[in-house]
PDB file of C-alpha atoms in Angstrom:
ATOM      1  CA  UNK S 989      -4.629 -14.466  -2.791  1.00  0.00           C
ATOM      2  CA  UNK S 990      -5.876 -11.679  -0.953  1.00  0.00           C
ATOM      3  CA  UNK S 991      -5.243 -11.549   2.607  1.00  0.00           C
ATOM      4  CA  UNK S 992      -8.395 -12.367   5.560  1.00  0.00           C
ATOM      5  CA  UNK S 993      -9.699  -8.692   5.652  1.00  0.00           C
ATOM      6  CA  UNK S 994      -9.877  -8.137   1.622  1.00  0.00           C
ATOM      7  CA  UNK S 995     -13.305  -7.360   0.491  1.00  0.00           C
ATOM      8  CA  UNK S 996     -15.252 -10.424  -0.065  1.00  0.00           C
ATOM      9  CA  UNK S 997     -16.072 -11.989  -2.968  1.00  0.00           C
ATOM     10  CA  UNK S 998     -20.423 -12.232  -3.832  1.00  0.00           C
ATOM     11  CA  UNK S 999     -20.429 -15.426  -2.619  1.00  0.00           C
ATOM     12  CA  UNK S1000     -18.957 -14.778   1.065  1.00  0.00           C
ATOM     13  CA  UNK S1001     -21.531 -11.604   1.497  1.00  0.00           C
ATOM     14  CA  UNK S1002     -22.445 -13.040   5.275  1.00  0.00           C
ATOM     15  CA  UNK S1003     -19.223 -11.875   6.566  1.00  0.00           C
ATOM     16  CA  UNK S1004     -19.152  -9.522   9.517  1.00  0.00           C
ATOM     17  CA  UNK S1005     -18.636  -5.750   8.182  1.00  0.00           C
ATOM     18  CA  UNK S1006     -14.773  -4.794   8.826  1.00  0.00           C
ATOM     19  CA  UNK S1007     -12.849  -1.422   8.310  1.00  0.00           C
ATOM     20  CA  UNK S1008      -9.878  -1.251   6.014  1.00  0.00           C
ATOM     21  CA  UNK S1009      -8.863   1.643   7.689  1.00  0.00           C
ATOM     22  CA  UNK S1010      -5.945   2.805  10.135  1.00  0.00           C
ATOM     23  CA  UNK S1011      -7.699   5.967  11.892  1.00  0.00           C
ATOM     24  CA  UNK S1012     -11.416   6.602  11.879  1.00  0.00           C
ATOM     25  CA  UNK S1013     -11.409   9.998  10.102  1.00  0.00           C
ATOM     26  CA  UNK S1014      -8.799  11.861   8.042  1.00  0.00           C
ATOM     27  CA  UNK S1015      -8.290  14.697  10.561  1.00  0.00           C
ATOM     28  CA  UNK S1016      -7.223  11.468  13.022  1.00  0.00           C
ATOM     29  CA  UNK S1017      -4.512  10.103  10.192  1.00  0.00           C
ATOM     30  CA  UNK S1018      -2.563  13.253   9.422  1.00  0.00           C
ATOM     31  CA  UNK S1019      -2.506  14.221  13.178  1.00  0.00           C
ATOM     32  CA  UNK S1020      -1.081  10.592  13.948  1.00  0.00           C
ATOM     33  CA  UNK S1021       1.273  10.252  10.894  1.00  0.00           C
ATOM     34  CA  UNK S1022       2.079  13.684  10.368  1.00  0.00           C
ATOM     35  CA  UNK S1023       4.484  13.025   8.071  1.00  0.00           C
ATOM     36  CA  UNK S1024       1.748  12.070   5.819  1.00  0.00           C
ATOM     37  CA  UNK S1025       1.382  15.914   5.382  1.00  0.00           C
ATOM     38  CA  UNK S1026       5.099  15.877   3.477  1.00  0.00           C
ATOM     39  CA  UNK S1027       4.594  14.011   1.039  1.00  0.00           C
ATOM     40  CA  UNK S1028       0.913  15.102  -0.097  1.00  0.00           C
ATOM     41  CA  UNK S1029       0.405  18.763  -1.384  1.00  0.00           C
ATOM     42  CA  UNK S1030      -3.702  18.034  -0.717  1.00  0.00           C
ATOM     43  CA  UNK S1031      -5.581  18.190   2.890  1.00  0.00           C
ATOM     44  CA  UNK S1032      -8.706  16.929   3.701  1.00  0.00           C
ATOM     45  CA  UNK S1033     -11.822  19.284   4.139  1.00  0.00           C
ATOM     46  CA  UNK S1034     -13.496  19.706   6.977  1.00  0.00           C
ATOM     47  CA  UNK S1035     -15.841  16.713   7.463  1.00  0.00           C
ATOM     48  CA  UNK S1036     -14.786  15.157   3.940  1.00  0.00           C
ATOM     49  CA  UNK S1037     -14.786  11.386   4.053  1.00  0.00           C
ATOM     50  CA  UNK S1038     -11.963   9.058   2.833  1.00  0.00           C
ATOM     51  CA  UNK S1039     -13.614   8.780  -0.515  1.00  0.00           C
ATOM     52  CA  UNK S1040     -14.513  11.701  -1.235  1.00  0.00           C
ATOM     53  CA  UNK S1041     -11.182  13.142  -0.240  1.00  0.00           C
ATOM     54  CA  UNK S1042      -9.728  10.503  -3.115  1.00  0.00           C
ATOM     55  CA  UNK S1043     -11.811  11.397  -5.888  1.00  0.00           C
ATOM     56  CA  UNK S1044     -10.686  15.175  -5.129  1.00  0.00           C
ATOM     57  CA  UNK S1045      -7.109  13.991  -5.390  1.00  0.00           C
ATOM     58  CA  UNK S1046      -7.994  11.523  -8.805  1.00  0.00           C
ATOM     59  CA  UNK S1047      -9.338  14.488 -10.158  1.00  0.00           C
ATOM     60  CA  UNK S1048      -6.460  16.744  -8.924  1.00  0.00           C
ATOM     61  CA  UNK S1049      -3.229  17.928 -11.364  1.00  0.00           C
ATOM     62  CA  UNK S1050      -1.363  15.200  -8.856  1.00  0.00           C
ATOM     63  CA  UNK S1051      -3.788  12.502  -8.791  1.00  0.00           C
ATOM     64  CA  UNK S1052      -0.651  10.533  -7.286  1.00  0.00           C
ATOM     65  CA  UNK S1053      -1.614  11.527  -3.906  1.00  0.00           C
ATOM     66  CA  UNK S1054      -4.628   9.328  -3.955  1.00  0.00           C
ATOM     67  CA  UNK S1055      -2.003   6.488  -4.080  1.00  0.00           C
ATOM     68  CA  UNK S1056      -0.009   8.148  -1.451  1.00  0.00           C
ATOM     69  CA  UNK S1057      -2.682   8.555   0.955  1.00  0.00           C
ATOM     70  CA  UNK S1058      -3.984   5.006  -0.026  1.00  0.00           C
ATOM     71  CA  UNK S1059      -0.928   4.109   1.352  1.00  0.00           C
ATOM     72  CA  UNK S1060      -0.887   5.649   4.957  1.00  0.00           C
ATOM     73  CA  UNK S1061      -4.776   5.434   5.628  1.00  0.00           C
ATOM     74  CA  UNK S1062      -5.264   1.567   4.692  1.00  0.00           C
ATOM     75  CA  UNK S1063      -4.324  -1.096   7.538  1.00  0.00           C
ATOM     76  CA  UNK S1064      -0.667  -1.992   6.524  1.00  0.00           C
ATOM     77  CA  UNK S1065      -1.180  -5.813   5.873  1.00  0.00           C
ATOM     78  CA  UNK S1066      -4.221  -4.844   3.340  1.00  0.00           C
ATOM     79  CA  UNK S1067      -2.429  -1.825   1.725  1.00  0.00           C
ATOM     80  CA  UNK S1068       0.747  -4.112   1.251  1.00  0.00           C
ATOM     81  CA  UNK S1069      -1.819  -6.620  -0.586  1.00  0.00           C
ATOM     82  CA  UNK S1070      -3.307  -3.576  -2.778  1.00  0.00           C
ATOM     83  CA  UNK S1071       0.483  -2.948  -3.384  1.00  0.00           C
ATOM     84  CA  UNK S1072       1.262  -6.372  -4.677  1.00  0.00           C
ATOM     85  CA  UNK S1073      -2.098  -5.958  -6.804  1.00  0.00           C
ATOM     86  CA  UNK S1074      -0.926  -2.594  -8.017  1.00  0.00           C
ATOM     87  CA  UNK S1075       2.562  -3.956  -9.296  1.00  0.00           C
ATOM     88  CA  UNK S1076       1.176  -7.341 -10.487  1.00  0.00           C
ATOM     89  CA  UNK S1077      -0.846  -5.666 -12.788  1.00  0.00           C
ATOM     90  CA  UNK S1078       2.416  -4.036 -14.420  1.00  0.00           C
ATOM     91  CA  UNK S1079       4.303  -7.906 -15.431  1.00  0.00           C
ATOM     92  CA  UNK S1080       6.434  -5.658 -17.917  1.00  0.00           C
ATOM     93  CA  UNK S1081       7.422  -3.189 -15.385  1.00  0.00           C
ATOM     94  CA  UNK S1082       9.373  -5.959 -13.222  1.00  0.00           C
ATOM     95  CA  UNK S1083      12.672  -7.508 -13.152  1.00  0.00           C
ATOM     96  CA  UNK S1084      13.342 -10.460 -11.867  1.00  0.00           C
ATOM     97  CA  UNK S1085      14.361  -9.232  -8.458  1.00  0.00           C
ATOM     98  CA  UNK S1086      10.963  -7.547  -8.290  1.00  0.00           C
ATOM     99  CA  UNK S1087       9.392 -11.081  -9.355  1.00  0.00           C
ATOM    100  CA  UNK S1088      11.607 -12.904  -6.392  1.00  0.00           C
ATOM    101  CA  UNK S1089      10.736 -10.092  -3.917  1.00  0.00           C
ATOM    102  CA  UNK S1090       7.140 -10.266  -4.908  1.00  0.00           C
ATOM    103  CA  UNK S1091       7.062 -14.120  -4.062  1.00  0.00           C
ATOM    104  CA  UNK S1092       7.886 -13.349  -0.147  1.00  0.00           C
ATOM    105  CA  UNK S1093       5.707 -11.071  -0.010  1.00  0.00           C
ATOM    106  CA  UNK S1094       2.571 -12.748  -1.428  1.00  0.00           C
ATOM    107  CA  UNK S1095       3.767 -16.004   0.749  1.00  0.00           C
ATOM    108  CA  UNK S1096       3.732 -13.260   3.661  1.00  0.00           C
ATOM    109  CA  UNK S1097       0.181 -11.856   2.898  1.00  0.00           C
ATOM    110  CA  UNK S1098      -0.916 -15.497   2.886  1.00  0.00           C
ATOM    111  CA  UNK S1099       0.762 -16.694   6.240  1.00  0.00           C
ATOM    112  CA  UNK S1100       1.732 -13.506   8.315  1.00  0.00           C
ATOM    113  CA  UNK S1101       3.940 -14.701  11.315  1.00  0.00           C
ATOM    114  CA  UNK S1102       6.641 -13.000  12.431  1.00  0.00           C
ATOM    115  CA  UNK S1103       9.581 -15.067  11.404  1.00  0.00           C
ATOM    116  CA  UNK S1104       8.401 -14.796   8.143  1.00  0.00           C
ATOM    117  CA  UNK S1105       8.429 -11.094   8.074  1.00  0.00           C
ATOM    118  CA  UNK S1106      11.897 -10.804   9.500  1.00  0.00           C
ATOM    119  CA  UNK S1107      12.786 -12.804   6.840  1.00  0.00           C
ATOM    120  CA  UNK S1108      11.567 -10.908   4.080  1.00  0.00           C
ATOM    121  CA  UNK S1109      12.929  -7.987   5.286  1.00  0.00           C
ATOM    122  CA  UNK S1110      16.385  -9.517   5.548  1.00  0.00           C
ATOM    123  CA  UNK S1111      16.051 -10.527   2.074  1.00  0.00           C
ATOM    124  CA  UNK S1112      14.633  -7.266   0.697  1.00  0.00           C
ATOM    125  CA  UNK S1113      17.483  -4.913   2.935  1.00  0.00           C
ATOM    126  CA  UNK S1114      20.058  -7.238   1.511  1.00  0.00           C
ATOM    127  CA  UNK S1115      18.945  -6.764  -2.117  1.00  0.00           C
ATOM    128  CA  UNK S1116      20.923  -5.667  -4.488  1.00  0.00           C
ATOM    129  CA  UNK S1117      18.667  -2.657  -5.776  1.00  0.00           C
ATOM    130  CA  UNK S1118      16.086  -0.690  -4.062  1.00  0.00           C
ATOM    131  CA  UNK S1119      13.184  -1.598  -6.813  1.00  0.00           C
ATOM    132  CA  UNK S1120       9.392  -1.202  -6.569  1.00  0.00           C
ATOM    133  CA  UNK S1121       9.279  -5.266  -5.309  1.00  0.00           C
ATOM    134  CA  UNK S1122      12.103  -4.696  -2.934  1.00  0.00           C
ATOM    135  CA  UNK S1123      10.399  -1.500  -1.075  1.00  0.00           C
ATOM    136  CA  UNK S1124       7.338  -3.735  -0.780  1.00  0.00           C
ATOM    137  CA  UNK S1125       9.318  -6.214   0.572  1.00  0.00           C
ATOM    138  CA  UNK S1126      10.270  -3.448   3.191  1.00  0.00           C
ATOM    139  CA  UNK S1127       7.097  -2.625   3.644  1.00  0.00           C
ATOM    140  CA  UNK S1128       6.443  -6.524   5.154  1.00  0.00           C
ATOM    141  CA  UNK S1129       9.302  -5.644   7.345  1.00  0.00           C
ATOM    142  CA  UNK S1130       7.807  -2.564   8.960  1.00  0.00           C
ATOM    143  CA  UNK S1131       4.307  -3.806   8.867  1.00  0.00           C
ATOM    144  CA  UNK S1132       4.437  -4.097  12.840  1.00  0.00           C
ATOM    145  CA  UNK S1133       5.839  -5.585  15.521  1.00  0.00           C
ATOM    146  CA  UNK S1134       9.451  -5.741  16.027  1.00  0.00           C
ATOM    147  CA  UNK S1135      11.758  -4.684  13.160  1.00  0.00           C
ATOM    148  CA  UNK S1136      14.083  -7.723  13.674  1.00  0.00           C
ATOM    149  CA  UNK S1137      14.519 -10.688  16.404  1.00  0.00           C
ATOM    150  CA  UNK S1138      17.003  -8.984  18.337  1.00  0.00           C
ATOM    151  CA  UNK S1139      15.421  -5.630  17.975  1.00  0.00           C
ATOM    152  CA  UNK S1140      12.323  -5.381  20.002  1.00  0.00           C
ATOM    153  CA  UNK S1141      12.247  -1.318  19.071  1.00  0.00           C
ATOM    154  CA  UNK S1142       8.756  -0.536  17.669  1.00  0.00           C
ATOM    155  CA  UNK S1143       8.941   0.575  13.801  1.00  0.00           C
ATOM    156  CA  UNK S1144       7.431   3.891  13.307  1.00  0.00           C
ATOM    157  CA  UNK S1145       4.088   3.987  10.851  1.00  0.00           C
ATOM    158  CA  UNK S1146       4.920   6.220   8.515  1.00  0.00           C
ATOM    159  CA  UNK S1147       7.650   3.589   7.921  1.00  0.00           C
ATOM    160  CA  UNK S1148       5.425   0.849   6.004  1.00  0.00           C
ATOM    161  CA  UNK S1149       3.292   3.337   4.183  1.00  0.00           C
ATOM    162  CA  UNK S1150       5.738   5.248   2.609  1.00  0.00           C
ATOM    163  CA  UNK S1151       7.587   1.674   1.548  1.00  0.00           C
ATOM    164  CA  UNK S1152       4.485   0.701  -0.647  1.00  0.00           C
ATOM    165  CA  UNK S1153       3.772   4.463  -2.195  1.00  0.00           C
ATOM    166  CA  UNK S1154       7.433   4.293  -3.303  1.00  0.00           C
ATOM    167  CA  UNK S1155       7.019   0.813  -4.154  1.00  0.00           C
ATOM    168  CA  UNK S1156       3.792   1.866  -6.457  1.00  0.00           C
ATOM    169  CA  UNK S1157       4.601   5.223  -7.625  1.00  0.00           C
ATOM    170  CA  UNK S1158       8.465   3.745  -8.455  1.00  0.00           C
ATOM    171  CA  UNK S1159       7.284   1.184 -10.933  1.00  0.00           C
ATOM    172  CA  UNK S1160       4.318   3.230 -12.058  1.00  0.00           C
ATOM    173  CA  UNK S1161       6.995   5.444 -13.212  1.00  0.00           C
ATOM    174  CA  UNK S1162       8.500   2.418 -15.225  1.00  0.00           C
ATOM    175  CA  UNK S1163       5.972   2.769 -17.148  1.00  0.00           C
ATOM    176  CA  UNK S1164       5.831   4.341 -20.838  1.00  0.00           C
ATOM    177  CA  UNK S1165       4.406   7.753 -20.396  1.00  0.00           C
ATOM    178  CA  UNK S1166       1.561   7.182 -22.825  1.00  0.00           C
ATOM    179  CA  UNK S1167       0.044   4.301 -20.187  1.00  0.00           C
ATOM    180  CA  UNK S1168       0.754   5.842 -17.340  1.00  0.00           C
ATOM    181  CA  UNK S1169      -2.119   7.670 -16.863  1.00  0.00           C
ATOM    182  CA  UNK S1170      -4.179   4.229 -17.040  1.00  0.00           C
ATOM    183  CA  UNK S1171      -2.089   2.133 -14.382  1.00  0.00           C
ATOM    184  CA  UNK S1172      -2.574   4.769 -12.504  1.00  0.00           C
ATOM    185  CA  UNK S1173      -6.517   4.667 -12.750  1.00  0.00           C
ATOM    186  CA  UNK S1174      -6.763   1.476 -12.073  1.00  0.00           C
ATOM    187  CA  UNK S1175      -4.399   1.376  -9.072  1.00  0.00           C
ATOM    188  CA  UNK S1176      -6.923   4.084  -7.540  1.00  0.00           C
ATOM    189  CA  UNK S1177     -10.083   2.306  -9.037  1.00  0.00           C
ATOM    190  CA  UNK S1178      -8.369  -0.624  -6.497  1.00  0.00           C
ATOM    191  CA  UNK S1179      -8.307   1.921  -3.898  1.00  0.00           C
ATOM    192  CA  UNK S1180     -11.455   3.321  -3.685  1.00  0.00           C
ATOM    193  CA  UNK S1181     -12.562  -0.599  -2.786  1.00  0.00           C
ATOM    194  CA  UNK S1182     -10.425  -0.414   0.232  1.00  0.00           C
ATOM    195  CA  UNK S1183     -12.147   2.388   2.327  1.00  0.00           C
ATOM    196  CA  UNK S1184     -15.303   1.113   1.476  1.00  0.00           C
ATOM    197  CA  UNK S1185     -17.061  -0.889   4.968  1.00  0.00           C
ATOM    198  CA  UNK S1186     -17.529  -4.164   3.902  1.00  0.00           C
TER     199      UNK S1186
END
């Protein structure tokens, strides 16, 4: 179930237009994550919006970035939704840890409160691999607010971005080579619905 600011269905078109977005241009996201800048080979143009900026990349010989960058410009709770999406369309791709970690984090999406999130991320740091499900999991954890009850230090936000791109690119890379290619279409056809203003 996607979370309160997916993109509505046809028949809830009255809703009040929203942005999916963290920053209001590109130039504004890579100056206020610069580490977004190493892990993505790509830069934005000069006055190049969001979408146009991730057809470039689809079209690119590392069409991966347009997952990466997914990743940092989206608001975290959405792009952690788009990330369950992503690895929920890949059912032969997961293990069963991936399937258990996937559960908390789709109960997160639909109820995000805080004590849920710190549990999640106790459960996905005390896993017993770091798979694509698990680094979502993280991903809950570093969404915002404080990284654990007794930890009121604020997580940093490349931290939650780069959680789902591994997540994505980590079980996209599960993947027999020969499909690869399609997964990975469809993750960014997902995508491209995300910067849209709806």
């Amino acid at each position: 179930m996607p979370p309160d600011d997916a993109p509505p269905h046809d028949e809830e078109k009255t809703r009040p237009p929203a942005v999916a977005t963290r920053y209001d241009s590109l130039a504004a996201l890579y100056q206020a994550i610069p580490q977004l800048a190493e892990v993505t080979q790509q830069r934005p143009r000069p006055d190049e919006d969001a979408l146009d900026y991730l057809m470039r990349l689809r079209q690119s010989t590392t069409p991966e970035e347009a997952i990466t960058v997914t990743a940092f410009a989206i608001q975290p709770k959405l792009a952690i939704w788009w990330g369950h999406e992503c690895l929920r369309n890949m059912p032969d791709a997961l293990t069963p840890l991936d399937r258990q970690m996937m559960e908390l984090v789709a109960s997160w999406i639909g109820r995000p409160d805080t004590a849920l999130r710190h549990h999640v991320m106790r459960e996905a740091l005390f896993a017993s691999a770091k798979s694509p499900g698990v680094h979502l999991a993280l991903a809950v954890g570093w969404s915002g607010g404080s990284i654990a009850p007794n930890d009121p230090a604020p997580v940093h936000p490349s931290r939650a971005p780069r959680a789902i791109n591994t997540s994505i690119l980590s079980c996209l890379a599960r993947a027999d080579l020969s499909r690869r290619p399609i997964f990975l279409a469809r993750f960014i056809d997902m995508a491209e619905s995300l910067f849209k203003v709806y």
